[in-house]
CSV table of C-alpha atoms and ligand atoms in Angstrom, one decimal:
chain,number,residue,atom,x,y,z
A,1,MET,CA,18.0,9.4,-12.6
A,2,THR,CA,20.8,9.5,-10.0
A,3,ASP,CA,21.9,7.3,-7.3
A,4,ILE,CA,21.1,9.9,-4.7
A,5,ALA,CA,17.9,8.9,-2.9
A,6,ALA,CA,15.0,11.4,-3.0
A,7,ILE,CA,14.3,10.6,0.6
A,8,ASP,CA,16.5,8.9,3.2
A,9,ALA,CA,14.7,8.7,6.5
A,10,ILE,CA,16.9,6.7,8.9
A,11,ASP,CA,16.0,5.3,12.2
A,12,ILE,CA,13.3,7.8,12.9
A,13,THR,CA,11.6,7.8,16.3
A,14,ARG,CA,8.9,10.2,17.5
A,15,SER,CA,6.8,10.0,20.7
A,16,PHE,CA,3.8,12.0,21.8
A,17,GLY,CA,3.8,11.8,25.6
A,18,THR,CA,4.5,8.1,26.4
A,19,ALA,CA,3.1,6.9,23.1
A,20,ARG,CA,5.6,6.1,20.3
A,21,ALA,CA,4.0,7.2,17.1
A,22,VAL,CA,7.1,6.3,15.0
A,23,ASP,CA,9.5,3.7,16.3
A,24,SER,CA,13.0,3.3,14.7
A,25,ALA,CA,11.5,3.5,11.2
A,26,THR,CA,13.8,3.6,8.2
A,27,LEU,CA,12.4,4.5,4.8
A,28,THR,CA,14.1,5.3,1.5
A,29,VAL,CA,12.6,6.6,-1.7
A,30,GLY,CA,15.0,6.2,-4.7
A,31,ALA,CA,15.2,8.8,-7.5
A,32,GLY,CA,12.2,8.3,-9.8
A,33,GLU,CA,10.7,5.7,-7.4
A,34,LEU,CA,7.1,5.6,-6.3
A,35,VAL,CA,6.8,4.3,-2.8
A,36,ALA,CA,3.6,3.7,-0.9
A,37,LEU,CA,3.6,3.8,2.9
A,38,VAL,CA,0.6,1.7,4.0
A,39,GLY,CA,-0.7,0.7,7.4
A,40,PRO,CA,-3.8,0.8,9.5
A,41,SER,CA,-5.1,3.9,11.2
A,42,GLY,CA,-2.8,5.1,14.0
A,43,SER,CA,0.2,3.1,12.7
A,44,GLY,CA,2.3,6.3,12.4
A,45,LYS,CA,2.2,7.0,8.6
A,46,THR,CA,1.2,10.6,8.8
A,47,THR,CA,3.7,11.3,11.6
A,48,LEU,CA,6.5,9.9,9.5
A,49,LEU,CA,5.3,11.8,6.5
A,50,ARG,CA,5.2,15.0,8.6
A,51,ILE,CA,8.7,14.4,9.9
A,52,ILE,CA,9.9,14.0,6.3
A,53,ALA,CA,8.1,17.2,5.2
A,54,GLY,CA,9.5,19.1,8.2
A,55,PHE,CA,6.2,19.8,9.9
A,56,GLU,CA,7.3,17.7,12.9
A,57,ARG,CA,10.7,17.1,14.4
A,58,PRO,CA,12.0,13.6,15.0
A,59,ASP,CA,13.2,12.7,18.6
A,60,SER,CA,16.0,10.8,17.0
A,61,GLY,CA,17.1,9.7,13.5
A,62,THR,CA,17.9,11.7,10.4
A,63,VAL,CA,16.0,12.8,7.3
A,64,SER,CA,17.8,13.6,4.0
A,65,ILE,CA,16.0,15.0,1.0
A,66,GLY,CA,17.9,14.7,-2.3
A,67,GLY,CA,21.1,13.8,-0.4
A,68,ARG,CA,20.9,16.9,1.8
A,69,LEU,CA,20.5,16.5,5.6
A,70,ALA,CA,17.2,18.2,6.5
A,71,ALA,CA,16.7,16.9,10.1
A,72,GLY,CA,18.7,15.2,12.8
A,73,ASP,CA,22.4,15.3,13.8
A,74,GLY,CA,21.9,19.0,14.6
A,75,ALA,CA,20.6,19.9,11.2
A,76,TRP,CA,17.2,21.5,10.5
A,77,THR,CA,15.7,22.7,7.3
A,78,GLU,CA,12.3,24.5,7.3
A,79,PRO,CA,9.6,22.7,5.3
A,80,ASP,CA,9.5,25.4,2.5
A,81,GLN,CA,13.3,24.9,2.0
A,82,ARG,CA,13.1,21.1,1.6
A,83,ARG,CA,12.2,21.1,-2.1
A,84,ILE,CA,9.2,18.8,-1.5
A,85,GLY,CA,5.8,19.0,-3.2
A,86,MET,CA,2.7,18.1,-1.2
A,87,VAL,CA,-0.7,16.8,-2.3
A,88,PHE,CA,-3.2,16.4,0.5
A,89,GLN,CA,-6.6,14.7,0.8
A,90,GLU,CA,-8.4,17.9,-0.1
A,91,GLY,CA,-6.1,19.3,-2.8
A,92,ALA,CA,-5.7,22.5,-0.7
A,93,LEU,CA,-6.0,24.9,-3.7
A,94,PHE,CA,-6.5,28.6,-3.0
A,95,PRO,CA,-10.3,29.0,-3.7
A,96,HIS,CA,-10.0,32.7,-4.7
A,97,LEU,CA,-7.3,32.0,-7.3
A,98,THR,CA,-7.7,30.5,-10.8
A,99,VAL,CA,-6.0,27.3,-11.7
A,100,ALA,CA,-3.2,29.2,-13.5
A,101,ASP,CA,-2.7,31.5,-10.5
A,102,ASN,CA,-2.7,28.5,-8.1
A,103,LEU,CA,0.1,27.0,-10.1
A,104,ALA,CA,2.0,30.3,-10.3
A,105,PHE,CA,1.9,30.4,-6.5
A,106,GLY,CA,4.5,27.6,-6.4
A,107,ARG,CA,6.9,29.9,-8.2
A,108,PRO,CA,7.6,27.6,-11.1
A,109,ARG,CA,10.2,28.4,-13.7
A,110,ARG,CA,8.8,30.0,-16.9
A,111,GLY,CA,6.6,27.7,-18.9
A,112,ARG,CA,6.7,25.0,-16.3
A,113,ALA,CA,3.2,25.6,-15.0
A,114,GLN,CA,1.7,25.2,-18.4
A,115,GLU,CA,3.8,22.1,-19.0
A,116,CYS,CA,2.5,20.6,-15.8
A,117,LEU,CA,-1.1,21.5,-16.7
A,118,GLU,CA,-0.6,19.6,-19.9
A,119,LEU,CA,0.9,16.7,-18.1
A,120,VAL,CA,-2.2,16.3,-16.0
A,121,GLY,CA,-4.4,16.8,-19.0
A,122,LEU,CA,-6.0,20.0,-17.9
A,123,SER,CA,-4.3,22.7,-20.0
A,124,ALA,CA,-7.6,24.1,-21.1
A,125,ARG,CA,-8.7,24.8,-17.5
A,126,GLY,CA,-6.2,27.5,-16.5
A,127,ARG,CA,-8.9,30.2,-16.0
A,128,ALA,CA,-11.2,28.0,-14.0
A,129,TYR,CA,-11.6,28.5,-10.2
A,130,PRO,CA,-11.3,25.5,-7.9
A,131,HIS,CA,-15.1,25.3,-7.2
A,132,GLU,CA,-15.7,24.9,-11.0
A,133,LEU,CA,-13.6,21.7,-11.0
A,134,SER,CA,-14.6,18.1,-10.1
A,135,GLY,CA,-12.9,16.5,-7.1
A,136,GLY,CA,-10.7,14.5,-9.4
A,137,GLU,CA,-9.7,17.6,-11.4
A,138,ARG,CA,-8.8,19.4,-8.2
A,139,GLN,CA,-6.5,16.7,-7.2
A,140,ARG,CA,-4.9,16.7,-10.6
A,141,ILE,CA,-4.4,20.4,-10.4
A,142,ALA,CA,-2.9,20.0,-6.9
A,143,LEU,CA,-0.5,17.4,-8.4
A,144,ALA,CA,0.4,19.8,-11.3
A,145,ARG,CA,1.1,22.6,-8.7
A,146,ALA,CA,3.3,20.2,-6.7
A,147,LEU,CA,5.2,19.2,-9.9
A,148,ALA,CA,5.5,22.7,-11.2
A,149,ALA,CA,8.0,23.7,-8.5
A,150,ASP,CA,10.4,20.9,-9.6
A,151,PRO,CA,10.7,19.3,-6.2
A,152,GLU,CA,13.1,16.5,-5.2
A,153,VAL,CA,10.1,14.5,-4.1
A,154,ILE,CA,6.3,14.7,-4.0
A,155,LEU,CA,4.5,13.6,-0.8
A,156,LEU,CA,0.9,12.5,-1.2
A,157,ASP,CA,-1.1,12.1,2.0
A,158,GLU,CA,-4.3,10.1,1.3
A,159,PRO,CA,-4.9,12.0,-1.9
A,160,PHE,CA,-7.9,9.9,-3.0
A,161,ALA,CA,-9.6,9.4,0.3
A,162,ALA,CA,-12.2,12.2,-0.2
A,163,LEU,CA,-13.3,10.9,-3.6
A,164,ASP,CA,-16.0,8.3,-4.3
A,165,GLU,CA,-14.9,4.8,-5.2
A,166,GLY,CA,-15.5,5.0,-9.0
A,167,LEU,CA,-13.5,8.2,-9.3
A,168,ARG,CA,-10.8,7.0,-7.0
A,169,VAL,CA,-9.7,4.0,-9.0
A,170,GLY,CA,-9.5,5.9,-12.3
A,171,LEU,CA,-7.7,8.8,-10.7
A,172,ARG,CA,-5.1,6.8,-8.9
A,173,GLU,CA,-4.1,5.1,-12.1
A,174,GLU,CA,-3.9,8.5,-13.8
A,175,VAL,CA,-1.8,10.0,-10.9
A,176,ALA,CA,0.6,7.0,-11.1
A,177,ALA,CA,1.0,7.5,-14.9
A,178,ILE,CA,1.5,11.3,-14.5
A,179,LEU,CA,4.2,10.8,-11.8
A,180,ARG,CA,5.9,8.2,-14.0
A,181,ALA,CA,5.7,10.5,-17.1
A,182,ALA,CA,7.2,13.3,-15.0
A,183,GLY,CA,10.0,11.0,-13.7
A,184,ALA,CA,9.0,12.2,-10.2
A,185,SER,CA,10.0,10.6,-7.0
A,186,ALA,CA,7.0,10.2,-4.7
A,187,LEU,CA,5.9,8.9,-1.3
A,188,LEU,CA,2.2,8.1,-1.0
A,189,VAL,CA,0.6,7.6,2.4
A,190,THR,CA,-2.5,5.5,2.4
A,191,HIS,CA,-4.4,3.1,4.5
A,192,ASN,CA,-5.8,1.4,1.4
A,193,GLN,CA,-3.9,-1.8,0.5
A,194,GLN,CA,-5.2,-2.0,-3.1
A,195,GLU,CA,-4.2,1.6,-3.7
A,196,ALA,CA,-0.7,1.0,-2.3
A,197,MET,CA,-0.1,-2.2,-4.3
A,198,SER,CA,-1.6,-1.0,-7.6
A,199,LEU,CA,0.3,2.3,-7.6
A,200,ALA,CA,3.7,1.8,-6.2
A,201,ASP,CA,7.0,0.4,-7.2
A,202,THR,CA,7.7,-0.3,-3.6
A,203,VAL,CA,5.3,-0.9,-0.7
A,204,ALA,CA,6.4,-0.2,2.9
A,205,VAL,CA,4.0,-1.7,5.4
A,206,MET,CA,3.8,0.2,8.7
A,207,ARG,CA,2.4,-1.2,12.0
A,208,ASP,CA,2.6,0.3,15.5
A,209,GLY,CA,5.2,2.9,14.4
A,210,ARG,CA,7.5,0.3,12.8
A,211,ILE,CA,8.1,-0.5,9.2
A,212,GLU,CA,7.2,-4.2,9.2
A,213,GLN,CA,8.2,-5.0,5.6
A,214,VAL,CA,9.4,-3.2,2.5
A,215,GLY,CA,9.4,-4.6,-1.1
A,216,PRO,CA,7.8,-4.7,-4.5
A,217,PRO,CA,4.0,-5.1,-4.2
A,218,GLU,CA,4.1,-8.6,-5.7
A,219,ARG,CA,6.7,-9.8,-3.2
A,220,VAL,CA,5.1,-8.4,0.0
A,221,TYR,CA,1.8,-9.9,-1.1
A,222,ALA,CA,3.2,-13.3,-2.1
A,223,GLU,CA,6.0,-13.5,0.6
A,224,PRO,CA,4.8,-11.6,3.6
A,225,ALA,CA,7.3,-11.5,6.4
A,226,THR,CA,4.7,-12.0,9.1
A,227,ARG,CA,1.2,-13.3,9.4
A,228,TRP,CA,0.1,-9.8,10.2
A,229,VAL,CA,1.4,-8.5,6.9
A,230,ALA,CA,-0.2,-11.4,5.1
A,231,GLU,CA,-3.6,-10.6,6.7
A,232,PHE,CA,-3.3,-6.9,6.3
A,233,LEU,CA,-2.5,-7.0,2.6
A,234,GLY,CA,-5.3,-9.4,1.5
A,235,ASP,CA,-7.6,-12.2,2.4
A,236,ALA,CA,-5.7,-15.0,4.1
A,237,ASP,CA,-6.7,-18.2,6.0
A,238,VAL,CA,-4.4,-20.1,8.2
A,239,VAL,CA,-4.1,-23.9,8.8
A,240,PRO,CA,-1.4,-25.3,11.1
A,241,GLY,CA,1.4,-27.4,9.7
A,242,THR,CA,4.6,-29.1,10.7
A,243,VAL,CA,7.9,-28.6,8.8
A,244,ARG,CA,10.5,-31.3,8.4
A,245,ASP,CA,13.4,-31.2,6.0
A,246,GLY,CA,12.0,-28.4,3.9
A,247,VAL,CA,8.5,-29.8,3.6
A,248,VAL,CA,5.4,-28.7,5.4
A,249,ASP,CA,2.7,-31.2,6.2
A,250,SER,CA,-0.8,-29.9,6.7
A,251,GLU,CA,-4.4,-30.9,6.5
A,252,LEU,CA,-4.4,-29.5,2.9
A,253,GLY,CA,-1.4,-31.5,1.8
A,254,ARG,CA,2.4,-31.3,1.7
A,255,PHE,CA,4.2,-28.2,0.3
A,256,PRO,CA,7.8,-27.0,0.0
A,257,ALA,CA,8.9,-24.8,2.9
A,258,ASP,CA,11.9,-22.8,3.9
A,259,PRO,CA,14.5,-25.4,5.1
A,260,ALA,CA,15.4,-23.0,7.9
A,261,LEU,CA,12.0,-23.6,9.5
A,262,HIS,CA,11.4,-26.6,11.7
A,263,GLY,CA,8.4,-27.8,13.7
A,264,PRO,CA,5.0,-26.1,14.0
A,265,VAL,CA,4.2,-23.4,11.4
A,266,ASP,CA,1.3,-21.5,10.0
A,267,VAL,CA,0.4,-22.3,6.5
A,268,VAL,CA,-1.2,-19.1,5.2
A,269,LEU,CA,-3.5,-19.5,2.1
A,270,ARG,CA,-4.7,-16.8,-0.2
A,271,PRO,CA,-8.2,-17.7,-1.4
A,272,GLU,CA,-7.0,-17.5,-5.1
A,273,ARG,CA,-4.6,-20.3,-4.2
A,274,VAL,CA,-7.4,-22.6,-3.1
A,275,ALA,CA,-9.5,-24.3,-5.8
A,276,VAL,CA,-12.7,-26.2,-5.5
A,277,ASP,CA,-12.1,-29.2,-7.6
A,278,ASP,CA,-14.9,-30.4,-9.8
A,279,HIS,CA,-13.1,-33.3,-11.6
A,280,PRO,CA,-13.9,-36.2,-9.2
A,281,ALA,CA,-11.8,-38.7,-11.2
A,282,GLU,CA,-8.6,-36.6,-10.8
A,283,SER,CA,-9.3,-35.3,-7.3
A,284,ALA,CA,-9.7,-38.6,-5.5
A,285,GLY,CA,-6.7,-38.1,-3.2
A,286,LEU,CA,-7.5,-34.5,-2.4
A,287,PRO,CA,-8.8,-33.3,1.0
A,288,VAL,CA,-12.5,-33.0,1.4
A,289,GLY,CA,-14.3,-29.8,2.2
A,290,ARG,CA,-17.9,-28.9,3.0
A,291,VAL,CA,-19.3,-25.8,1.4
A,292,LEU,CA,-20.7,-23.5,4.1
A,293,GLY,CA,-21.8,-20.8,1.7
A,294,ARG,CA,-20.5,-18.2,-0.7
A,295,SER,CA,-20.0,-14.5,-1.1
A,296,PHE,CA,-20.8,-13.6,-4.7
A,297,TYR,CA,-19.1,-10.6,-6.3
A,298,GLY,CA,-20.1,-11.0,-10.0
A,299,HIS,CA,-16.7,-11.5,-11.6
A,300,ASP,CA,-15.7,-13.9,-8.8
A,301,GLN,CA,-16.9,-15.3,-5.6
A,302,LEU,CA,-15.5,-16.5,-2.3
A,303,VAL,CA,-16.6,-20.0,-1.4
A,304,HIS,CA,-16.5,-20.7,2.3
A,305,LEU,CA,-15.3,-24.2,3.1
A,306,GLU,CA,-15.0,-26.3,6.2
A,307,LEU,CA,-12.3,-28.9,6.5
A,308,PRO,CA,-12.9,-32.2,8.4
A,309,SER,CA,-10.9,-30.7,11.3
A,310,GLY,CA,-13.4,-27.9,11.5
A,311,LEU,CA,-10.9,-25.3,10.2
A,312,ARG,CA,-12.3,-22.9,7.6
A,313,VAL,CA,-10.7,-21.7,4.4
A,314,ARG,CA,-12.0,-19.7,1.5
A,315,SER,CA,-11.6,-20.3,-2.2
A,316,ARG,CA,-11.8,-17.6,-4.8
A,317,THR,CA,-13.4,-19.0,-7.9
A,318,PRO,CA,-15.0,-17.6,-11.1
A,319,GLY,CA,-18.4,-16.2,-10.4
A,320,SER,CA,-19.9,-18.7,-12.9
A,321,ALA,CA,-19.3,-21.8,-10.7
A,322,SER,CA,-22.4,-22.5,-8.5
A,323,TRP,CA,-21.6,-24.3,-5.3
A,324,ARG,CA,-24.3,-24.7,-2.7
A,325,ALA,CA,-24.1,-24.8,1.0
A,326,GLY,CA,-23.9,-28.4,2.1
A,327,ASP,CA,-22.0,-29.6,-1.1
A,328,THR,CA,-19.1,-31.9,-0.4
A,329,VAL,CA,-16.2,-31.0,-2.6
A,330,ARG,CA,-12.5,-31.7,-3.0
A,331,VAL,CA,-10.0,-28.9,-2.2
A,332,ARG,CA,-6.9,-28.3,-4.2
A,333,VAL,CA,-4.2,-26.0,-3.2
A,334,ILE,CA,-2.4,-24.3,-6.1
A,335,GLY,CA,1.1,-23.7,-4.7
A,336,PRO,CA,3.2,-22.1,-3.6
A,337,VAL,CA,1.8,-21.4,-0.1
A,338,ILE,CA,3.1,-19.0,2.5
A,339,VAL,CA,4.7,-20.8,5.4
A,340,LEU,CA,5.5,-18.7,8.5
A,341,PRO,CA,6.5,-19.4,12.1
A,342,PRO,CA,3.4,-19.7,14.2
A,343,VAL,CA,4.0,-16.5,16.1
A,344,ALA,CA,3.8,-13.1,14.5
A,345,GLU,CA,7.6,-12.8,14.3
A,346,ALA,CA,9.3,-14.2,11.2
A,347,LEU,CA,12.8,-15.1,10.1
A,348,PRO,CA,14.9,-12.3,9.0
A,349,ARG,CA,15.0,-11.9,5.2
B,1,ATP,P1,-4.4,7.6,10.1
B,1,ATP,O1,-4.4,6.6,8.9
B,1,ATP,O2,-5.6,7.4,10.9
B,1,ATP,O3,-4.1,9.0,9.7
B,1,ATP,P2,-1.6,7.2,10.8
B,1,ATP,O4,-1.1,5.8,10.5
B,1,ATP,O5,-1.3,8.3,9.9
B,1,ATP,O6,-3.2,7.1,11.0
B,1,ATP,P3,-0.6,8.9,12.9
B,1,ATP,O7,-1.6,10.0,12.5
B,1,ATP,O8,0.8,9.1,12.5
B,1,ATP,O9,-1.1,7.5,12.3
B,1,ATP,O10,-0.7,8.6,14.4
B,1,ATP,C1,0.2,7.7,15.1
B,1,ATP,C2,-0.1,7.8,16.6
B,1,ATP,O11,0.4,9.0,17.1
B,1,ATP,C3,-1.6,7.7,16.9
B,1,ATP,O12,-1.7,7.0,18.1
B,1,ATP,C4,-1.9,9.2,17.1
B,1,ATP,O13,-3.0,9.3,18.1
B,1,ATP,C5,-0.6,9.8,17.7
B,1,ATP,N1,-0.4,11.2,17.4
B,1,ATP,C6,-0.2,11.7,16.1
B,1,ATP,N2,0.0,13.0,16.2
B,1,ATP,C7,-0.2,13.4,17.5
B,1,ATP,C8,-0.1,14.6,18.2
B,1,ATP,N3,0.2,15.8,17.6
B,1,ATP,N4,-0.2,14.6,19.5
B,1,ATP,C9,-0.5,13.4,20.2
B,1,ATP,N5,-0.5,12.2,19.6
B,1,ATP,C10,-0.4,12.2,18.3
């Protein structure tokens, strides 16, 4: 590993007509780091990826790959000279070439193609044609081909989107393990939050062309910078609160808050932080909720609760607990909670 970033995309802007697809976005992928760029459809992820790859030129900003300026400030490097490997949604293997010949097409150094086939666990399939492989195998071959050319960085654009759910989860774990075993630097573009959070060392959340937050998955989930990020990354319910002297007061109780906040706030609750209390003796002082219904998922369930004010929150509890619509229960919040200014904008972090 070196200190030189695999990708340094700085202050990138790109418009199509009057629409800004990418708006002053800055994104870094460190050496050996796996970064997921996640955002809803149309947020600008693919455009930013294409700018990094060199398929698109930025209106402003610079792109460096492995410390070498590839775009911006008067520089321009063609995509095939950027030392990047690409894995697309559909693998994009040549159908008329065997697996071995597909790998050789990337001009790997001697023996590297075989090494990479071994790395993806498909060393025995060199003579197979792409149509003889499963969807998951094709994606692993595409990854092997990208790795075989020893690129500075691998760009993966929705690589699991065409696969069915069961295959997708297994394959994404495998791909993360392969990238880590290879010590590769990688940028994964996905609209799937679970995929981003389960795979990456760092998650960059994109919205309307801007990078709204960057950080380790655990942090962006537990400490979202804005209510939008909180709601985009997982289930979240909001109750109003008021902060004074580092404490927020809300219908669900009092919790610690950032002392820099003051006055009205949003208290954002993840359902797994909300418990339905079934020990009446210990829960006497807790807020009361009425069970509206539940969504049962087997391993767990979401219990839909209405508070006396009429506000609704959800509790994620083990699937074994059986609450019924109409039950009156006590609601316990298992801190810490997320406290944010009531508008979408948050304090700088
Ligand atoms: P998705 O997840 O649906 O692929 P995305 O986050 O990758 O979305 P982009 O494909 O980068 O988003 O698109 C961002 C915005 O730029 C969209 O409004 C899109 O319509 C627009 N856009 C992208 N490419 C072009 C183009 N070549 N010409 C005109 N508009 C474009």
